[in-house]
Coordinates of C-alpha atoms and ligand atoms in Angstrom, one line a residue:
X58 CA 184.2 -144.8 -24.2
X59 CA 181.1 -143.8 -24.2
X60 CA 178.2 -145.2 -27.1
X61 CA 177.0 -142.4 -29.5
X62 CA 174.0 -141.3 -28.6
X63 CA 171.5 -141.6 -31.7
X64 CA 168.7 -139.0 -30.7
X65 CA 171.0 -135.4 -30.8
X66 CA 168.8 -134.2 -27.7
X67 CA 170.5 -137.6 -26.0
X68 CA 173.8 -136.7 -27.8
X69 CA 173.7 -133.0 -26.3
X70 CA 172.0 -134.2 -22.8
X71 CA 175.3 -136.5 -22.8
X72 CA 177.9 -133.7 -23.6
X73 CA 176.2 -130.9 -20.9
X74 CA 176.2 -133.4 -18.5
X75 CA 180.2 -134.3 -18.9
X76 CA 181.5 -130.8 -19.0
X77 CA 178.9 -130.2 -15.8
X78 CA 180.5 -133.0 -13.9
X79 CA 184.2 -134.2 -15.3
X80 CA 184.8 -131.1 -17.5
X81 CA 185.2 -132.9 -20.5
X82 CA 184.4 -135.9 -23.0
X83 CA 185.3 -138.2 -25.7
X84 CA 182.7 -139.2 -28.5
X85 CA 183.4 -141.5 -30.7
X86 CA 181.9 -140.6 -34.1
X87 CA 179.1 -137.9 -33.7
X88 CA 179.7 -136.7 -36.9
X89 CA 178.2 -138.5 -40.1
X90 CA 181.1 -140.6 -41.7
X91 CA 180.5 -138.3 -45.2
X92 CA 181.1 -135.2 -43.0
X93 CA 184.2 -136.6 -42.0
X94 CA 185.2 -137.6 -45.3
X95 CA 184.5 -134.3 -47.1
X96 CA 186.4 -132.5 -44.5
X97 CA 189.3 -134.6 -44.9
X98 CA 189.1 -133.8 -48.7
X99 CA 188.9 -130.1 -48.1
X100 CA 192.1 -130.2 -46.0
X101 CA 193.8 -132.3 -48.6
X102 CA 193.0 -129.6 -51.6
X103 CA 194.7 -126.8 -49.2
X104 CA 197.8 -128.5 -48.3
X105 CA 199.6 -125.7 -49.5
X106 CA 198.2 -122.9 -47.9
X107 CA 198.9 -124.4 -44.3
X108 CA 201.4 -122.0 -42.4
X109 CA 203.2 -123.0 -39.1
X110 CA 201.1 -121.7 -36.1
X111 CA 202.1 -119.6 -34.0
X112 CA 202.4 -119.2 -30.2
X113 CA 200.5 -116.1 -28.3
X114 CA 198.8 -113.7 -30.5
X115 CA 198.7 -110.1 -31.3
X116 CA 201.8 -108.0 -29.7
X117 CA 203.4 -111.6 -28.2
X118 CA 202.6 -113.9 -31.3
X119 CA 205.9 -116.0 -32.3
X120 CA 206.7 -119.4 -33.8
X121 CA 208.3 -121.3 -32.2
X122 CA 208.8 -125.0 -32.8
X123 CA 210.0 -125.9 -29.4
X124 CA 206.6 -125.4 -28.1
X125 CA 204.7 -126.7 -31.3
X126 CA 205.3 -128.0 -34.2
X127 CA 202.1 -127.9 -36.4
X128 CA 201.0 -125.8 -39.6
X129 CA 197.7 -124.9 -39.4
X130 CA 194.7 -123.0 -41.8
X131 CA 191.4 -121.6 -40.1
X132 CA 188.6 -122.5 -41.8
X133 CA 185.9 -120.5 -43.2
X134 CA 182.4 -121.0 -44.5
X135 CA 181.9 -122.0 -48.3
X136 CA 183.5 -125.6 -49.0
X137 CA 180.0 -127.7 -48.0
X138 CA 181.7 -130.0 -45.8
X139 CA 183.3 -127.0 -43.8
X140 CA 180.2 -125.0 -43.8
X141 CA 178.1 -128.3 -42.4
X142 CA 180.8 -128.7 -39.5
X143 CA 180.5 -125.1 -38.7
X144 CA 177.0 -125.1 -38.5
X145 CA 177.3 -128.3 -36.6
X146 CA 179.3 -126.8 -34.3
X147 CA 176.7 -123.7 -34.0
X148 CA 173.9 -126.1 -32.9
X149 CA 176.3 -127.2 -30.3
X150 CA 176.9 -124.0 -29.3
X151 CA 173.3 -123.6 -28.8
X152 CA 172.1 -126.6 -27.6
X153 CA 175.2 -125.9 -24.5
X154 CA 174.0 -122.6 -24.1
X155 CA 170.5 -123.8 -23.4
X156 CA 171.9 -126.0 -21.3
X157 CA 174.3 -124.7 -18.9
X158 CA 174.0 -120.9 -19.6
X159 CA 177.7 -120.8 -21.0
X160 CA 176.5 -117.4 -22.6
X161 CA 179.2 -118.7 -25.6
X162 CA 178.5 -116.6 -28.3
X163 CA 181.1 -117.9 -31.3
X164 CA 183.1 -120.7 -32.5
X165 CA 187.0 -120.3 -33.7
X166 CA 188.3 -123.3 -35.6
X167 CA 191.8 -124.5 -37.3
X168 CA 192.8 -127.4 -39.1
X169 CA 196.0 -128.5 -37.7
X170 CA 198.5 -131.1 -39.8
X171 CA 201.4 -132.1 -37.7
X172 CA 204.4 -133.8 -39.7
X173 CA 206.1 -137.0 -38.7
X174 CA 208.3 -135.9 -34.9
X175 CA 205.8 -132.3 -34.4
X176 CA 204.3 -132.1 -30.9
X177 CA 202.6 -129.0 -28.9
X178 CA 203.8 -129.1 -25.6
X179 CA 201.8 -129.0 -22.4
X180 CA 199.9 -126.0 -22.5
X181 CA 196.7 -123.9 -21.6
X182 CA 194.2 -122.9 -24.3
X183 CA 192.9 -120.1 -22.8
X184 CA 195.5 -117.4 -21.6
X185 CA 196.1 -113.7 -22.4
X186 CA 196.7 -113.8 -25.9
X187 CA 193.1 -115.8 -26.6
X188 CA 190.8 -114.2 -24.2
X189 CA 187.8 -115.7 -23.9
X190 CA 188.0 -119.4 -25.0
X191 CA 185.6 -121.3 -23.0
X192 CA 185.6 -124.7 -24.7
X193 CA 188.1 -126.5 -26.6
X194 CA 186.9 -129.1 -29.3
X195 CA 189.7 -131.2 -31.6
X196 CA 188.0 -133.8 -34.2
X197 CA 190.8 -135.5 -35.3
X198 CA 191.1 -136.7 -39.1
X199 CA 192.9 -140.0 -39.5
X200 CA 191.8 -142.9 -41.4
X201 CA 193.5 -146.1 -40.2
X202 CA 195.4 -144.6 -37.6
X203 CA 198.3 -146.9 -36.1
X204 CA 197.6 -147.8 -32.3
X205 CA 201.7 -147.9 -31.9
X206 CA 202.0 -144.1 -33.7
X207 CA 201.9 -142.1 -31.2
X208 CA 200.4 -138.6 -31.4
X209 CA 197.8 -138.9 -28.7
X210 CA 196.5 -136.1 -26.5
X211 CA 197.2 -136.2 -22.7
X212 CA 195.0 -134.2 -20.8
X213 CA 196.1 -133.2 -17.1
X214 CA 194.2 -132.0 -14.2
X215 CA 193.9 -128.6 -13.2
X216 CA 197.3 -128.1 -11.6
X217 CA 199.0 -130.0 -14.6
X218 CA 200.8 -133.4 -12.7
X219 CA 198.1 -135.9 -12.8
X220 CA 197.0 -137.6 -16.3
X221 CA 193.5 -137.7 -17.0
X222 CA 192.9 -139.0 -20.3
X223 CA 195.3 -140.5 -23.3
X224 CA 193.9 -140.4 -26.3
X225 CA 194.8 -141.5 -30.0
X226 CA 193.7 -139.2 -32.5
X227 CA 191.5 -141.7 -34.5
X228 CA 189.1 -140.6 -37.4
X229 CA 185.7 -139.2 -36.4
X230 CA 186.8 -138.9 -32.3
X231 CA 185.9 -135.8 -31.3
X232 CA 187.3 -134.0 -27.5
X233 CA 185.3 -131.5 -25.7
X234 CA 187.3 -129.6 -22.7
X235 CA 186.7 -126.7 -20.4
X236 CA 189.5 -124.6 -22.1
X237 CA 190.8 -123.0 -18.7
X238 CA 190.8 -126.3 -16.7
X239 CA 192.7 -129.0 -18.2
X240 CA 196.7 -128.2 -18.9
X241 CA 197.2 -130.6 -22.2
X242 CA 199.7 -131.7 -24.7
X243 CA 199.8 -133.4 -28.2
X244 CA 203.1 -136.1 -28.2
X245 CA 205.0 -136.5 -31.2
X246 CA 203.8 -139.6 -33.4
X247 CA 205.5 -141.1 -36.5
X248 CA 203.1 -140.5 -38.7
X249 CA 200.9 -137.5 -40.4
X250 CA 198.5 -136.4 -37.4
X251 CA 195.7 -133.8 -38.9
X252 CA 192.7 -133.0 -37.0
X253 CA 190.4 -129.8 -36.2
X254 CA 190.9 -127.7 -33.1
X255 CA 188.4 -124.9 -32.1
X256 CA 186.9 -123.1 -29.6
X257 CA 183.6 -121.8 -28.1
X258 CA 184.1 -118.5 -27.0
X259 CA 182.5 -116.2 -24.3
X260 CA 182.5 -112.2 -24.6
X261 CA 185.5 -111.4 -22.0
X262 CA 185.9 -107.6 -20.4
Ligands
OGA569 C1 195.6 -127.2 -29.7 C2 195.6 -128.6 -29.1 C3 195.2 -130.9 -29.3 C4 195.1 -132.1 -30.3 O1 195.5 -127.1 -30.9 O2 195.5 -126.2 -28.9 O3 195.8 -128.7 -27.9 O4 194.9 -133.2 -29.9 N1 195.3 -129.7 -29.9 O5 195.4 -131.8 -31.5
MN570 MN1 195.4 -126.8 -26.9

């Protein structure tokens, strides 16, 4: 794992030169602990308004639990913790652009709460009912997560056979991915898995 970097022009230096080369990275807690904390409140207030996600969008959208199991609840500006992540995320954004010319010009973000036995099977982030999704992010929301739970995130290569990275969802980690060239899954774990998944998106024709 690599050490957070402390300067953020080291931190974003770090994350352009990972998608440049392996196409994606783990950090370990680049997000202040109170960040984390208020965003883990803000998703406990809204339990109720989670719904179960979906699979596909517009004309093909459907649930369907074989493929995942999680209930998820976008997240808009206005709660101060959400609205610090999301402009967070918009430095990023800018800081990537500047970087590698990604032309991304928004950020799409859930929160994602996956009961005890749910899992997403291996799957592609950016198909024909997302068009556009460039870069996947997932910050994952856990205090004392279990090593022996379960719930981690395998990412594959490109054609989907070889594993490239395990990874238990453990408060503060965050995951970036190129969203068209890692196949991934989340595997079932036994106990409350909640994190944020989102996306950098580029204007598609
Ligand atoms: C997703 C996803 C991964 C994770 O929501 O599309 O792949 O680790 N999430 O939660
Ligand atoms: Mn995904």
């Amino acid at each position: 794992m690599k050490p957070m970097a402390i300067n953020p022009d080291l931190l974003f230096d770090q994350i352009a030169d990972a998608l440049a080369g392996a196409g994606f990275i783990v950090l370990d807690q680049p997000l202040p602990d109170s960040l984390i904390h208020g965003l883990i409140d803000n998703l406990n207030r809204q339990q109720n308004s989670f719904r179960p996600a979906g699979v596909g969008r517009q004309g093909d959208y459907q649930r369907n639990q074989d493929i995942r199991g999680d209930s998820i609840q976008w997240l808009e500006m206005g709660d101060p913790a959400v609205t610090e992540f999301l402009c967070w995320m918009d430095t990023l954004r800018l800081e990537l652009n500047r970087r590698l010319f990604l032309g991304l010009f928004d950020y799409e973000c859930h929160y994602a709460v996956y009961s005890p036995g749910a899992f997403y099977q291996k799957h592609r982030d950016a198909f024909r009912g997302n068009p556009g999704r460039k870069l996947s992010t997932v910050l994952y929301l856990n205090p004392n997560w279990d090593a022996m739970a379960g719930g981690e995130l395998v990412l594959y290569d490109e054609a989907g056979e070889d594993e490239l990275l395990r990874l238990a969802p453990e408060c503060g980690k965050l995951v970036i991915f190129l969203s068209e060239d890692f196949p991934h899954e989340v595997l079932p774990a036994t106990q409350l898995r909640q994190s944020i998944a989102g996306w950098f998106r580029i204007k598609s024709t």
